[in-house]
Short mmCIF file of C-alpha atoms in Angstrom, two decimals:
data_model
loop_
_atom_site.label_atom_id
_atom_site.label_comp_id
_atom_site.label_asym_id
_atom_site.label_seq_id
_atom_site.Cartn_x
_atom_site.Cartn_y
_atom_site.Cartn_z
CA UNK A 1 -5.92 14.61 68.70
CA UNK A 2 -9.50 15.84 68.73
CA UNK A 3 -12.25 14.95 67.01
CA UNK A 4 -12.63 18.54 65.84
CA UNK A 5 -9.09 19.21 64.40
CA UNK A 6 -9.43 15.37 62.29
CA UNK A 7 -11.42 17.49 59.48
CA UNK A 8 -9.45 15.94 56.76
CA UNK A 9 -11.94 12.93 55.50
CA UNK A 10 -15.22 14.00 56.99
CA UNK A 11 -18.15 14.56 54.75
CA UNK A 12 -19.07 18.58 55.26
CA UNK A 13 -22.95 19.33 54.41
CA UNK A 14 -23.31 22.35 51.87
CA UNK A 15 -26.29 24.45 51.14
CA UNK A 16 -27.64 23.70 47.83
CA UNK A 17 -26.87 26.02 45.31
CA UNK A 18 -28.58 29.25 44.13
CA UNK A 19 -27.55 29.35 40.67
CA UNK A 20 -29.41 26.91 37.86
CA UNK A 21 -26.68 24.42 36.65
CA UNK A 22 -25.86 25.21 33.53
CA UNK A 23 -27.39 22.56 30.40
CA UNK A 24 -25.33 19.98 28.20
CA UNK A 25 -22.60 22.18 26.20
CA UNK A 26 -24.18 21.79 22.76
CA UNK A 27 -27.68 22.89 24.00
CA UNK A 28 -26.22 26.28 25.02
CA UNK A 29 -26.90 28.35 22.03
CA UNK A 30 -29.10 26.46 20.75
CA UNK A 31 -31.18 28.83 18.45
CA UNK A 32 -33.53 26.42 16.80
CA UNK A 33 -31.55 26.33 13.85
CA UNK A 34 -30.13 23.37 12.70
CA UNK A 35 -27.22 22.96 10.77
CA UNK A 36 -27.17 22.29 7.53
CA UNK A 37 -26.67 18.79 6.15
CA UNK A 38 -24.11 18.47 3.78
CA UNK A 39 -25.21 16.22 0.95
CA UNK A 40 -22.70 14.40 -0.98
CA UNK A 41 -23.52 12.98 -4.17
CA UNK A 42 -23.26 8.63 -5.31
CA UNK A 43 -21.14 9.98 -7.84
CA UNK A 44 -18.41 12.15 -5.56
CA UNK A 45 -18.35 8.60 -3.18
CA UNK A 46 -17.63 6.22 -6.06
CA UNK A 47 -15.20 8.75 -6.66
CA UNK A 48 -13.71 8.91 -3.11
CA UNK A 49 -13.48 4.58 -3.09
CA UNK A 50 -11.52 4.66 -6.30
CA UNK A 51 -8.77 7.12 -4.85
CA UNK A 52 -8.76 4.61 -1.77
CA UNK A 53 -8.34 1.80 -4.08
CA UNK A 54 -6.07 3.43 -6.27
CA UNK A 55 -3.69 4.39 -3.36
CA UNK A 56 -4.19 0.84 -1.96
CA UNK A 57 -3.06 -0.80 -5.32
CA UNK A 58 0.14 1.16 -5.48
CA UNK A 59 1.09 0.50 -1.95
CA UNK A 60 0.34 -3.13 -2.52
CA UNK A 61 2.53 -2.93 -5.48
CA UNK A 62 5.81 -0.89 -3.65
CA UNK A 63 4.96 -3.49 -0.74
CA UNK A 64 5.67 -6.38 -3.40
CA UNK A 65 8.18 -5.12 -5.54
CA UNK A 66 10.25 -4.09 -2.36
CA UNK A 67 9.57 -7.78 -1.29
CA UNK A 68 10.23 -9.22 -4.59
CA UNK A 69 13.79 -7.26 -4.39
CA UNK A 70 14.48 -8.26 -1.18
CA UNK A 71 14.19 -11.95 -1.26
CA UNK A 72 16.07 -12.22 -5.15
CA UNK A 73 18.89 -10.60 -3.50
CA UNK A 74 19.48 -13.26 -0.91
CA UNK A 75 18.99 -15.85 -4.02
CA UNK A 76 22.07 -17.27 -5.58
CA UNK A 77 20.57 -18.96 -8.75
CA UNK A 78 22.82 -16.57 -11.17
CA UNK A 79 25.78 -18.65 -9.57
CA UNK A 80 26.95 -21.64 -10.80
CA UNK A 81 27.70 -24.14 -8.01
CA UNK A 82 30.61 -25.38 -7.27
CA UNK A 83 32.61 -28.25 -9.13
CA UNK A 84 33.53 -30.83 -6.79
CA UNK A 85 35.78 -32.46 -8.53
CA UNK A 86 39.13 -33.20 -7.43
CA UNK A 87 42.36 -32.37 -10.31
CA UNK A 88 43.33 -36.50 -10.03
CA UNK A 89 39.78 -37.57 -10.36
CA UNK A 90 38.72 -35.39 -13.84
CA UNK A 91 38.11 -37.97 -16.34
CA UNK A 92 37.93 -37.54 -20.41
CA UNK A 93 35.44 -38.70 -22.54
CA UNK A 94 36.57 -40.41 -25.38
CA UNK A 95 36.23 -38.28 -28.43
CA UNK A 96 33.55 -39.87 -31.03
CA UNK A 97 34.38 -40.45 -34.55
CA UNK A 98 33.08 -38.99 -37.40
CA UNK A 99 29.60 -41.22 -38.62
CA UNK A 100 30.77 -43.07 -42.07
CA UNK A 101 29.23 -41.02 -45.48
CA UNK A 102 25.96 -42.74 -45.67
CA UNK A 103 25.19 -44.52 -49.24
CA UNK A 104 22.27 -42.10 -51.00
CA UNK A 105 19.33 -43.77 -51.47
CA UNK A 106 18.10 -45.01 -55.00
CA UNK A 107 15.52 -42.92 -56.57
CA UNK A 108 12.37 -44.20 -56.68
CA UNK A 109 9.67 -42.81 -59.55
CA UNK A 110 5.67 -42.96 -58.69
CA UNK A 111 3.25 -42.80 -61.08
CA UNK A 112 -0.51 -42.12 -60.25
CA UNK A 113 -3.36 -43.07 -62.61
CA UNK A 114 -5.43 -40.11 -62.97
CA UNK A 115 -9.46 -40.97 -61.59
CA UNK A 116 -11.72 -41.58 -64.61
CA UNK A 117 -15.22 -39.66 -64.48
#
């Protein structure tokens, strides 16, 4: 092979252009005008944060009550456990007797002294 016909990776000098480069995009029309600022009011952003915290609060809530439902469905406290008892090993308690009738006390009168002035 030549050196002529190995054209692939040499660096080729170019005449430097006759045209201007053209500026940054955003400088192309510019007209001296700027645009006009927007101004929101204290009142319309104290607005805007409550409708963020407002939607936040409700997600936190679905977030926990999904949770909540979750986790007291794999809870078995409405079950009663188990008895391990075995039929032979079931014992009674004796049944208690009545208390005997218990003697009324005797009356008792009280007399108070009324206070002397």
């Amino acid at each position: 092979m030549d050196e002529e016909d190995d054209d692939v990776g040499a660096t080729a000098v170019v005449p430097p252009s006759t045209q201007a480069a053209p500026e940054l995009a955003w400088s192309l029309d510019d007209d001296g005008e700027a645009m006009p600022v927007e101004r929101h009011s204290w009142r319309l952003a104290w607005a805007q944060a409550a409708v963020f915290v407002a939607l936040g609060a409700v997600c936190a809530f679905a977030i926990g009550a999904v949770g909540w439902v979750l986790v007291r469905g794999h809870d078995d406290w409405r079950q009663a456990p188990p008895v391990a008892h075995r039929p032979g090993e079931v014992t009674q308690t004796p049944a208690r007797k009545a208390p005997a009738a218990l003697a009324a006390p005797a009356t008792v009168t009280v007399e108070v002294t009324p206070p002397s002035l």
